[in-house]
XYZ file of C-alpha atoms in Angstrom:
694
model
C -20.733 33.150 -6.513
C -18.421 32.173 -9.376
C -17.953 28.810 -11.086
C -16.061 27.248 -13.979
C -16.647 23.886 -15.638
C -14.683 21.642 -17.989
C -15.043 18.101 -19.298
C -12.155 16.007 -17.999
C -12.110 12.381 -19.022
C -15.705 11.143 -19.114
C -17.191 13.618 -16.606
C -17.460 17.352 -16.013
C -15.099 18.944 -13.508
C -16.708 21.924 -11.772
C -15.039 24.435 -9.442
C -17.298 26.799 -7.501
C -16.438 29.690 -5.158
C -18.467 31.972 -2.888
C -21.317 29.662 -1.944
C -20.157 28.112 1.341
C -17.440 28.572 4.001
C -17.016 32.212 3.001
C -15.001 33.185 6.084
C -12.065 31.081 4.911
C -9.113 32.799 3.281
C -9.771 30.621 0.250
C -12.481 28.044 -0.387
C -13.882 26.075 -3.301
C -16.448 23.380 -3.889
C -15.042 21.020 -6.480
C -17.104 18.257 -8.059
C -16.577 15.443 -10.543
C -19.592 13.325 -11.397
C -21.507 13.065 -8.122
C -18.356 13.342 -6.018
C -18.113 16.699 -4.229
C -15.312 18.063 -2.028
C -15.136 21.267 -0.011
C -11.571 22.579 0.281
C -10.712 25.467 2.616
C -7.309 27.149 2.981
C -6.483 29.346 5.977
C -3.382 30.792 7.619
C -2.168 32.231 10.895
C -1.323 35.936 10.453
C 1.248 35.707 13.269
C 4.635 34.249 12.354
C 6.543 32.038 14.778
C 10.064 33.449 14.438
C 11.594 30.294 15.926
C 10.395 28.242 12.945
C 12.636 28.083 9.859
C 10.226 26.102 7.653
C 6.672 26.271 6.302
C 4.263 24.783 8.898
C 1.771 23.399 6.378
C -0.820 20.797 7.372
C -3.356 19.124 5.112
C -6.329 17.269 6.560
C -8.509 15.214 4.207
C -11.636 13.710 5.742
C -14.267 11.372 4.320
C -17.597 12.092 5.997
C -19.772 8.981 6.194
C -22.914 10.779 5.051
C -21.199 11.419 1.705
C -22.017 7.816 0.774
C -25.295 7.622 2.699
C -23.736 5.774 5.634
C -23.690 5.985 9.410
C -20.265 5.304 10.930
C -19.878 1.802 12.326
C -18.797 0.916 15.832
C -20.060 2.023 19.221
C -19.385 5.745 18.647
C -21.492 6.819 15.693
C -19.330 9.641 14.425
C -16.099 10.147 12.509
C -13.065 9.764 14.772
C -9.363 9.403 13.968
C -8.431 9.446 10.270
C -8.286 6.161 8.382
C -5.192 5.060 6.474
C -6.862 6.123 3.237
C -7.550 9.602 4.624
C -3.928 9.908 5.751
C -2.635 8.789 2.345
C -4.955 11.257 0.602
C -3.792 14.062 2.913
C -0.180 13.299 1.972
C -1.097 13.163 -1.706
C -2.597 16.669 -1.549
C 0.276 18.065 0.517
C 3.202 16.892 -1.621
C 2.634 18.882 -4.861
C 1.776 22.071 -2.936
C 4.700 22.299 -0.520
C 7.507 23.079 -3.030
C 5.437 25.857 -4.648
C 5.308 28.143 -1.594
C 7.816 31.029 -1.395
C 10.934 29.907 0.536
C 10.660 32.652 3.196
C 6.941 32.214 3.897
C 6.646 30.742 7.404
C 3.072 31.482 8.466
C 1.174 28.394 9.574
C -1.129 27.197 6.777
C -3.939 24.689 7.168
C -5.853 23.065 4.321
C -8.970 21.055 5.138
C -10.716 18.951 2.494
C -14.114 17.435 3.311
C -15.633 14.772 1.086
C -19.310 15.783 1.076
C -20.687 13.499 -1.638
C -19.268 10.255 -2.976
C -20.497 8.483 -6.108
C -18.425 5.354 -5.283
C -16.903 5.472 -8.762
C -14.454 8.373 -8.759
C -11.515 9.029 -6.456
C -11.734 12.169 -4.375
C -8.004 12.564 -3.673
C -7.169 14.001 -7.100
C -9.954 16.552 -6.668
C -8.275 17.520 -3.407
C -5.054 18.481 -5.225
C -6.816 20.778 -7.693
C -9.204 22.099 -5.044
C -6.423 22.922 -2.572
C -4.356 24.671 -5.245
C -7.355 26.769 -6.315
C -8.249 27.682 -2.726
C -4.664 28.839 -2.150
C -4.530 30.783 -5.418
C -7.623 32.862 -4.617
C -6.603 33.480 -0.976
C -4.230 36.081 0.503
C -1.652 33.329 1.041
C 1.345 34.000 -1.267
C 0.877 30.840 -3.295
C 0.963 31.915 -6.944
C 1.791 28.876 -9.093
C -1.262 26.956 -10.353
C -0.975 23.174 -10.066
C -3.505 20.484 -10.958
C -3.751 16.750 -10.412
C -5.269 13.946 -12.478
C -5.211 10.174 -12.479
C -4.138 8.378 -15.645
C -4.639 4.696 -16.402
C -3.456 2.414 -19.195
C -6.422 0.193 -20.029
C -6.439 -2.178 -23.011
C -3.562 -0.273 -24.593
C -5.212 3.155 -24.246
C -4.488 5.939 -21.771
C -7.592 7.191 -19.983
C -7.998 10.150 -17.646
C -9.551 9.616 -14.215
C -10.487 5.932 -14.616
C -13.278 4.709 -12.362
C -12.514 2.465 -9.407
C -13.652 -0.601 -11.359
C -11.502 0.390 -14.360
C -8.452 0.892 -12.142
C -8.459 -2.797 -11.194
C -7.741 -3.714 -14.816
C -5.299 -0.891 -15.627
C -1.700 -1.818 -16.385
C -0.654 1.628 -15.143
C -2.452 3.667 -12.476
C -0.760 6.999 -11.732
C -1.666 10.248 -10.017
C 0.273 13.094 -11.640
C 0.400 16.702 -10.449
C 1.832 19.315 -12.791
C 2.234 23.050 -13.220
C 2.244 24.820 -16.584
C 5.866 23.942 -17.191
C 6.757 20.849 -15.220
C 5.758 17.743 -13.295
C 5.674 18.290 -9.520
C 4.510 14.973 -8.059
C 3.832 11.385 -9.138
C 2.290 8.564 -7.136
C 1.148 5.223 -8.463
C 1.555 1.612 -9.358
C 1.850 -0.576 -12.420
C 1.739 -4.209 -13.452
C 5.352 -4.530 -14.596
C 5.100 -1.629 -17.050
C 7.985 -0.419 -19.185
C 9.675 2.932 -18.620
C 8.292 4.240 -21.906
C 4.731 3.262 -20.978
C 5.103 5.223 -17.741
C 6.584 8.255 -19.521
C 3.757 8.331 -22.059
C 1.222 8.140 -19.233
C 2.879 11.097 -17.485
C 2.741 13.096 -20.725
C -0.975 12.413 -21.153
C -1.638 13.449 -17.561
C 0.472 16.595 -17.862
C -1.466 17.750 -20.917
C -4.738 17.288 -19.043
C -3.362 19.222 -16.075
C -2.724 22.193 -18.383
C -6.426 22.334 -19.251
C -7.408 22.297 -15.579
C -4.840 25.002 -14.770
C -6.662 27.291 -17.202
C -9.765 26.836 -15.027
C -7.792 27.745 -11.916
C -6.441 30.885 -13.563
C -9.919 31.973 -14.630
C -11.262 31.704 -11.113
C -8.173 33.456 -9.678
C -8.590 36.307 -12.137
C -12.257 36.671 -11.190
C -12.179 36.386 -7.382
C -8.517 36.276 -6.285
C -7.457 38.383 -3.280
C -4.377 40.542 -2.907
C -1.442 38.478 -1.667
C 0.338 38.932 1.660
C 3.827 40.349 1.733
C 6.533 37.732 2.146
C 8.034 37.478 5.629
C 11.420 38.770 6.538
C 14.048 36.043 6.040
C 14.540 33.716 8.989
C 18.082 35.067 9.218
C 18.849 38.615 8.100
C 21.408 39.039 5.350
C 23.715 40.915 7.715
C 23.647 38.178 10.372
C 23.968 35.432 7.756
C 27.109 37.052 6.336
C 28.573 37.393 9.825
C 27.922 33.721 10.583
C 29.454 32.657 7.259
C 32.536 34.739 7.985
C 33.005 33.108 11.392
C 32.518 29.630 9.892
C 35.003 30.244 7.089
C 36.863 27.167 5.874
C 35.763 25.153 8.908
C 32.770 24.061 6.822
C 35.150 21.817 4.870
C 35.825 19.737 7.990
C 32.341 18.227 7.685
C 33.148 16.856 4.240
C 36.140 14.887 5.505
C 33.800 12.286 6.990
C 32.076 9.724 4.774
C 30.169 8.084 7.603
C 26.843 9.698 8.523
C 27.266 9.753 12.310
C 30.726 11.303 12.189
C 29.539 13.925 9.716
C 26.582 14.813 11.946
C 28.812 15.133 15.004
C 31.188 17.418 13.101
C 28.257 19.601 12.023
C 26.842 19.723 15.584
C 30.246 20.696 16.966
C 30.617 23.471 14.383
C 27.127 24.806 15.176
C 27.917 24.761 18.908
C 31.250 26.566 18.552
C 29.834 29.284 16.275
C 26.797 29.773 18.541
C 29.118 30.402 21.511
C 30.628 33.342 19.653
C 27.221 35.051 19.659
C 26.089 34.279 23.217
C 26.892 37.770 24.540
C 24.887 39.435 21.762
C 21.451 38.486 23.128
C 20.100 37.465 19.708
C 16.824 35.553 20.053
C 17.012 31.973 18.771
C 20.654 32.352 17.758
C 21.391 28.592 17.818
C 18.560 27.899 15.348
C 19.772 30.750 13.140
C 23.357 29.473 13.174
C 22.144 25.968 12.357
C 20.030 27.362 9.495
C 22.981 29.222 7.920
C 25.433 26.345 8.352
C 22.967 23.908 6.784
C 22.625 26.278 3.826
C 26.421 26.325 3.535
C 26.577 22.518 3.668
C 23.909 22.294 0.981
C 25.720 24.794 -1.236
C 29.042 22.983 -0.821
C 27.485 19.558 -1.445
C 25.658 20.725 -4.549
C 28.796 22.338 -5.981
C 30.783 19.176 -5.300
C 28.224 17.046 -7.144
C 27.725 19.372 -10.113
C 31.371 20.333 -10.670
C 33.398 17.443 -9.290
C 30.867 14.590 -9.706
C 31.658 13.580 -6.111
C 29.277 12.645 -3.320
C 29.388 12.799 0.483
C 30.401 9.150 0.802
C 32.847 9.103 -2.107
C 30.604 7.269 -4.582
C 30.113 8.163 -8.216
C 26.729 9.498 -9.281
C 25.472 6.078 -10.476
C 27.059 3.925 -7.771
C 24.940 1.846 -5.388
C 26.045 1.343 -1.792
C 27.179 -2.123 -0.706
C 24.225 -4.514 -0.583
C 23.907 -7.659 1.529
C 20.970 -10.056 1.902
C 20.166 -12.734 4.473
C 17.125 -15.000 4.748
C 15.785 -17.244 7.489
C 17.237 -14.978 10.168
C 14.445 -15.633 12.720
C 13.847 -19.326 13.560
C 10.169 -19.350 14.582
C 8.737 -16.955 12.006
C 7.158 -18.154 8.762
C 9.672 -16.209 6.658
C 12.277 -13.539 7.373
C 14.965 -11.531 5.616
C 17.542 -8.884 6.460
C 18.349 -6.454 3.649
C 21.199 -3.991 4.134
C 22.223 -1.256 1.706
C 24.970 0.907 3.163
C 23.636 2.316 6.431
C 20.018 1.513 5.593
C 18.753 -1.801 6.929
C 15.340 -3.464 6.867
C 14.289 -6.604 8.710
C 11.181 -8.008 7.013
C 9.065 -10.787 8.487
C 6.294 -12.655 6.665
C 3.401 -14.197 8.573
C 0.824 -16.466 6.947
C -2.727 -16.566 8.243
C -6.222 -17.702 7.388
C -9.238 -16.048 5.823
C -10.346 -14.833 9.240
C -7.074 -12.883 9.543
C -7.903 -10.618 6.607
C -8.120 -6.913 7.349
C -11.727 -5.767 7.160
C -12.101 -2.171 5.986
C -15.346 -0.249 6.277
C -14.416 2.331 3.646
C -16.677 5.034 2.310
C -16.477 3.328 -1.093
C -17.834 0.104 0.416
C -16.733 -2.696 2.689
C -13.668 -4.599 1.564
C -11.069 -6.974 2.930
C -7.322 -7.194 2.363
C -5.535 -10.518 2.209
C -2.112 -8.845 1.825
C -0.738 -6.221 4.167
C 2.707 -4.633 4.345
C 3.384 -2.602 7.471
C 6.418 -0.335 7.846
C 7.889 0.565 11.244
C 10.509 3.254 11.790
C 11.693 3.205 15.434
C 13.789 6.132 16.720
C 16.858 3.920 17.245
C 17.120 3.540 13.449
C 18.736 6.989 13.426
C 20.211 6.825 16.932
C 17.574 9.160 18.355
C 15.361 9.230 21.431
C 11.655 9.807 20.730
C 8.374 8.588 22.235
C 6.864 5.534 20.526
C 3.217 5.990 19.676
C 0.970 4.733 16.885
C 2.154 4.632 13.266
C 3.025 8.065 11.874
C 1.769 9.443 8.566
C 5.196 8.751 7.118
C 5.141 5.117 8.269
C 1.672 4.612 6.780
C 2.764 6.225 3.504
C 5.973 4.205 3.181
C 4.140 0.981 3.989
C 1.509 1.699 1.337
C 4.207 2.377 -1.277
C 6.061 -0.866 -0.534
C 2.766 -2.789 -0.475
C 1.862 -1.403 -3.897
C 5.258 -2.488 -5.239
C 4.752 -6.109 -4.139
C 1.067 -6.556 -5.066
C 1.523 -7.308 -8.813
C 3.711 -10.368 -8.167
C 1.545 -12.057 -5.529
C -0.179 -15.364 -6.356
C -3.943 -15.463 -6.780
C -6.113 -16.430 -3.825
C -7.104 -19.616 -5.676
C -3.465 -20.701 -5.950
C -2.416 -19.562 -2.471
C -5.366 -19.196 -0.071
C -3.422 -17.497 2.709
C -3.690 -14.079 4.294
C -0.199 -12.569 4.128
C 1.233 -9.927 6.440
C 4.727 -8.547 5.940
C 6.267 -6.235 8.530
C 9.328 -4.188 7.610
C 11.222 -2.974 10.654
C 13.823 -0.348 9.825
C 16.832 -1.073 12.032
C 19.132 1.532 10.458
C 18.297 4.423 8.181
C 20.395 6.608 5.946
C 18.135 7.146 2.950
C 15.518 5.219 1.001
C 14.273 2.896 3.725
C 10.978 2.385 1.859
C 12.828 0.884 -1.109
C 14.886 -1.279 1.249
C 11.529 -2.486 2.590
C 10.502 -3.568 -0.910
C 13.682 -5.644 -1.239
C 13.458 -7.213 2.220
C 9.743 -7.954 1.789
C 10.396 -9.744 -1.498
C 13.109 -11.865 0.138
C 10.955 -12.650 3.193
C 8.044 -13.739 1.000
C 10.284 -16.142 -0.918
C 11.762 -17.420 2.344
C 8.212 -18.117 3.558
C 7.430 -20.135 0.428
C 4.923 -17.662 -0.982
C 4.923 -18.404 -4.741
C 5.470 -14.839 -5.964
C 5.921 -14.538 -9.724
C 9.352 -12.920 -9.487
C 11.496 -10.871 -7.116
C 10.916 -7.135 -6.594
C 13.506 -4.476 -5.771
C 13.447 -0.716 -5.361
C 15.825 2.234 -5.561
C 15.650 5.978 -5.010
C 17.033 8.452 -7.536
C 18.013 11.957 -6.412
C 18.681 15.195 -8.261
C 20.787 18.318 -7.872
C 19.749 21.047 -10.305
C 21.050 24.587 -10.786
C 19.572 26.325 -13.818
C 20.185 24.107 -16.836
C 22.868 22.091 -15.051
C 21.785 18.972 -13.224
C 23.080 15.664 -11.957
C 21.060 12.563 -11.136
C 22.127 10.477 -8.144
C 21.478 6.759 -7.786
C 20.696 5.391 -4.308
C 20.606 8.650 -2.362
C 21.607 8.878 1.287
C 19.777 10.991 3.853
C 21.852 14.145 3.329
C 21.388 13.966 -0.447
C 17.651 13.713 0.111
C 17.723 16.614 2.604
C 19.943 18.976 0.614
C 19.000 17.773 -2.872
C 16.017 18.558 -5.082
C 14.317 15.199 -5.683
C 13.448 11.852 -4.166
C 12.204 9.582 -6.961
C 11.439 6.101 -5.659
C 11.032 3.391 -8.309
C 10.303 -0.278 -7.591
C 9.868 -3.158 -9.982
C 10.928 -6.551 -11.270
C 13.214 -7.665 -14.062
C 10.179 -7.236 -16.334
C 9.086 -3.718 -15.441
C 7.918 -1.110 -12.943
C 5.433 -1.938 -10.179
C 5.416 1.288 -8.122
C 6.830 4.800 -8.198
C 6.717 7.964 -6.133
C 8.156 11.366 -7.018
C 8.669 14.145 -4.463
C 10.399 17.425 -5.252
C 11.792 20.409 -3.382
C 11.950 22.518 -6.546
C 9.031 23.729 -8.651
C 8.964 20.783 -11.031
C 11.106 18.894 -13.535
C 10.656 18.129 -17.208
C 9.889 14.825 -18.895
C 13.422 14.246 -20.165
C 14.882 14.315 -16.657
C 12.174 11.861 -15.596
C 13.004 9.599 -18.529
C 16.691 9.601 -17.607
C 15.879 8.982 -13.934
C 13.762 5.944 -14.848
C 16.669 4.567 -16.893
C 19.008 5.045 -13.907
C 16.466 3.293 -11.690
C 16.117 0.325 -14.056
C 19.876 -0.193 -14.214
C 20.207 -0.033 -10.419
C 17.184 -2.277 -9.877
C 18.610 -4.958 -12.148
C 21.900 -4.906 -10.220
C 20.126 -5.262 -6.871
C 17.951 -8.097 -8.201
C 21.110 -9.992 -9.197
C 22.456 -9.679 -5.658
C 19.112 -10.787 -4.202
C 18.960 -13.798 -6.540
C 22.363 -14.974 -5.309
C 20.744 -15.314 -1.866
C 17.462 -16.893 -3.015
C 16.424 -17.083 -6.659
C 12.938 -18.565 -6.256
C 10.390 -19.142 -3.481
C 10.927 -22.118 -1.205
C 8.944 -25.157 -2.319
C 7.505 -25.802 1.144
C 6.085 -23.630 3.885
C 7.501 -23.276 7.374
C 6.479 -26.053 9.724
C 5.118 -23.304 11.969
C 2.813 -21.910 9.271
C -0.829 -23.008 9.169
C -1.756 -25.682 6.627
C -4.559 -24.399 4.414
C -6.678 -25.900 1.659
C -9.330 -24.037 -0.299
C -12.090 -25.399 -2.503
C -15.650 -24.612 -3.490
C -18.959 -26.269 -2.712
C -22.432 -25.620 -4.155
C -24.064 -22.647 -2.414
C -27.169 -24.680 -1.677
C -25.027 -27.157 0.310
C -23.610 -24.596 2.764
C -26.403 -25.297 5.244
C -25.705 -29.037 5.113
C -22.036 -28.472 5.969
C -22.804 -26.111 8.847
C -25.723 -28.164 10.142
C -28.467 -27.117 12.558
C -26.955 -24.623 15.009
C -23.492 -25.415 13.633
C -23.714 -29.039 14.769
C -22.065 -30.593 11.701
C -19.162 -28.157 11.405
C -18.455 -28.416 15.144
C -18.304 -32.192 14.789
C -15.794 -31.868 11.954
C -13.605 -29.469 13.959
C -13.876 -31.555 17.122
C -11.099 -30.870 19.637
C -8.600 -29.793 16.970
C -7.287 -26.299 16.172
C -8.952 -26.337 12.757
C -10.428 -23.119 11.384
C -13.113 -23.516 8.734
C -14.361 -20.457 6.849
C -17.231 -20.660 4.352
C -18.153 -17.611 2.275
C -21.622 -16.872 0.948
C -20.592 -18.005 -2.528
C -19.490 -21.438 -1.284
C -15.744 -20.925 -1.023
C -14.389 -23.115 1.799
C -11.051 -22.553 3.520
C -9.728 -25.041 6.072
C -6.677 -24.202 8.148
C -4.854 -26.017 10.910
C -1.425 -26.979 12.193
C -1.835 -30.678 11.267
C -1.915 -31.370 7.525
C -3.612 -34.765 8.044
C -6.474 -33.242 10.029
C -6.927 -30.575 7.352
C -7.053 -33.260 4.669
C -9.528 -35.330 6.685
C -11.822 -32.339 7.252
C -11.808 -31.576 3.542
C -12.806 -35.166 2.794
C -15.684 -34.998 5.269
C -17.023 -31.791 3.762
C -16.764 -33.160 0.237
C -18.666 -36.244 1.374
C -21.409 -34.068 2.840
C -21.909 -32.123 -0.379
C -21.470 -35.127 -2.631
C -24.593 -36.139 -4.574
C -25.703 -39.779 -4.603
C -25.257 -41.294 -8.066
C -27.226 -44.220 -9.523
C -24.905 -47.097 -10.413
C -22.179 -46.038 -7.988
C -20.981 -48.277 -5.142
C -20.453 -47.010 -1.594
C -19.142 -48.330 1.705
C -22.026 -47.611 4.052
C -22.869 -48.094 7.705
C -26.071 -49.798 8.867
C -27.966 -47.282 10.993
C -31.167 -49.189 11.820
C -32.977 -52.437 11.152
C -36.632 -53.024 10.193
C -38.529 -56.226 9.361
C -38.353 -55.341 5.652
C -34.702 -54.326 5.397
C -31.813 -52.208 6.681
C -31.178 -48.495 6.357
C -27.606 -47.729 5.349
C -25.862 -44.318 5.522
C -23.798 -44.127 2.343
C -22.841 -40.442 2.649
C -23.108 -38.044 5.605
C -26.841 -37.432 6.066
C -27.735 -39.653 3.088
C -29.500 -42.955 3.859
C -30.789 -45.603 1.511
C -32.918 -48.708 1.965
C -31.256 -52.087 1.574
C -34.400 -54.229 1.166
C -34.409 -57.714 2.701
C -34.670 -59.153 -0.809
C -31.435 -57.364 -1.785
C -29.383 -58.579 1.191
C -28.345 -61.944 -0.259
C -28.894 -64.277 -3.209
C -30.319 -66.744 -0.677
C -33.634 -66.314 1.057
C -33.310 -64.193 4.213
C -35.873 -64.780 6.936
C -34.639 -62.108 9.355
C -32.550 -59.034 8.483
C -30.638 -59.434 11.762
C -29.281 -62.769 10.506
C -27.226 -60.897 7.860
C -26.467 -57.384 9.169
C -26.653 -55.509 12.445
C -26.584 -51.757 13.284
C -23.020 -50.465 13.011
C -21.966 -52.994 10.363
C -20.166 -51.682 7.285
C -21.461 -53.051 4.001
C -20.656 -52.460 0.362
C -23.773 -51.360 -1.457
C -24.687 -50.039 -4.858
C -27.379 -47.478 -5.700
C -29.657 -49.069 -8.257
C -32.532 -46.599 -8.045
C -33.580 -43.160 -6.801
C -37.363 -43.056 -7.032
C -39.617 -40.096 -7.848
C -39.780 -39.157 -4.178
C -35.981 -39.038 -3.888
C -35.748 -42.265 -1.914
C -32.518 -44.195 -2.388
C -32.747 -47.930 -2.992
C -29.665 -50.086 -2.516
C -28.446 -53.540 -3.370
C -25.661 -55.363 -1.585
C -22.460 -55.781 -3.581
C -20.243 -58.869 -3.346
C -22.916 -61.621 -3.364
C -22.593 -64.308 -6.077
C -26.163 -63.853 -7.311
C -25.494 -60.141 -7.979
C -22.124 -60.460 -9.669
C -22.864 -63.475 -11.876
């Protein structure tokens, strides 16, 4: 058994090998505070020669016992992964993938089990470091150490691995993965932070990653295994040269088309014609090999065109944004809708407003929580003109939705100011690059169309990169081919005031801070231009909600009065609701939310509840209803459930022989509370008689 330990942030980070799961190619137990993760890396020794990519899968799982819980629901065991587990799996995968050798095609599986959870520290960042270490000490030819940390900006200071409670108050909350020389991956959000604040946070995180990498290298030096030999190339050099020779200048035909579909058809036709020339050779998987070589040729030609000629596939300059158009109110019966189109990428966003009962309840390992804002991203196959089966949301759809949701969150109104549950759905109708950032723009427009009082509009853009040695070119608003053949997809979303979300993915082994700084400047300039276009469509939220949206009021009542409002067996609250469509939610702390389609009924219900919880005040007058008569006076209900005695001597300035001569049950009378005795009994006097007012 071998272990290394280092203080990172406020806790000790410990990596241990050789204690458990020893039949794995590489395994480590990694702990931070009382949070412990087991990470195992394994591979298939047999190579699938029909596959021209690295079949890497990462599975992160949170086991309920880690937090002392038993899974909820009918089946008391862990089942399909939660959204958080999927997002964490993606977070671990992304910094590892570009660091594998390009010709390594063995299937690799990384499994990370959360075994102990202290409910204060995130486990996902441990997964990055743990997976990298497990790969480094295994036979798998992964040789570049990479580490991940979370950095927060709290009260003007950068802190490493902030706790969950600290993260809520951080202006910046980023996960950064870095190697010795460069940044490999960034994921996070911010509350309208400046570009310089983000850059400084990345620097702090990168320096901390260097310290953790030293730990990884120590454990590799002590227990690392001999690495596998790299596979033969997917296409032999001899065959690749032969294919290139047959293609010749025909590759240039693809670059005559600026429109995506036409370019794809030209590429497919070229692949088909070249494949036919090899059909009599009996080469296994020749079509895939031809496609592989031609795609490499397209990439090489595109990259040369960008670096040397400053030209792009669609004729734009490196900083040009595609044509943008915005429409709102496109669907008549929805609460808010918007259509955002940027080139051949199009998002239809729809906002739906709901009540407290519509919140998403999440039984997370860190504790139960509820979400009053959800942004869901759908990517149907017709968006790219393809035919595929439609199943549940993919990992990509969940990831893109989470990114867009994070971008919008900082501008949402507080629950006190806007007591609605909000769901935004972004449906991608066309896609040619950066559909997640189009979703940010369409969601912002749909929220304003729905009358949600967001602080300001949000827009997003994706910045690409082509880099050869020291030469590089940044690309604003990348299309699909530039993402596919380029080196970077850097998504940045924000407002006119600053950044709200960002996500960096690379195909190369990292980039330096100065390129990141320049990319953020490009993103700010593009974002400001898009925001101007959006503001010409709608520059502020509508002042009224859709007539089809529920009418909601929220207020608070004393906790000790909750029982009075509900009544025995729910009698009182059922009476208030009556035959209407009202929904009344009361939380344990006394927060009341009333929702319904009729604003007058909502207002009336609020008044009834306030009357129920209202305290009787001495000296205050009330309009009450006579409930019963006795020989010594009348009992009058002045508030719901609150009765007082109107004594016969207080009925009139004249002598009253019989109470029935003055009032009868059901009569409304104006009374004033003149006394509440030691036993809490309310004594009333009639108001309006000459003898009282003289």
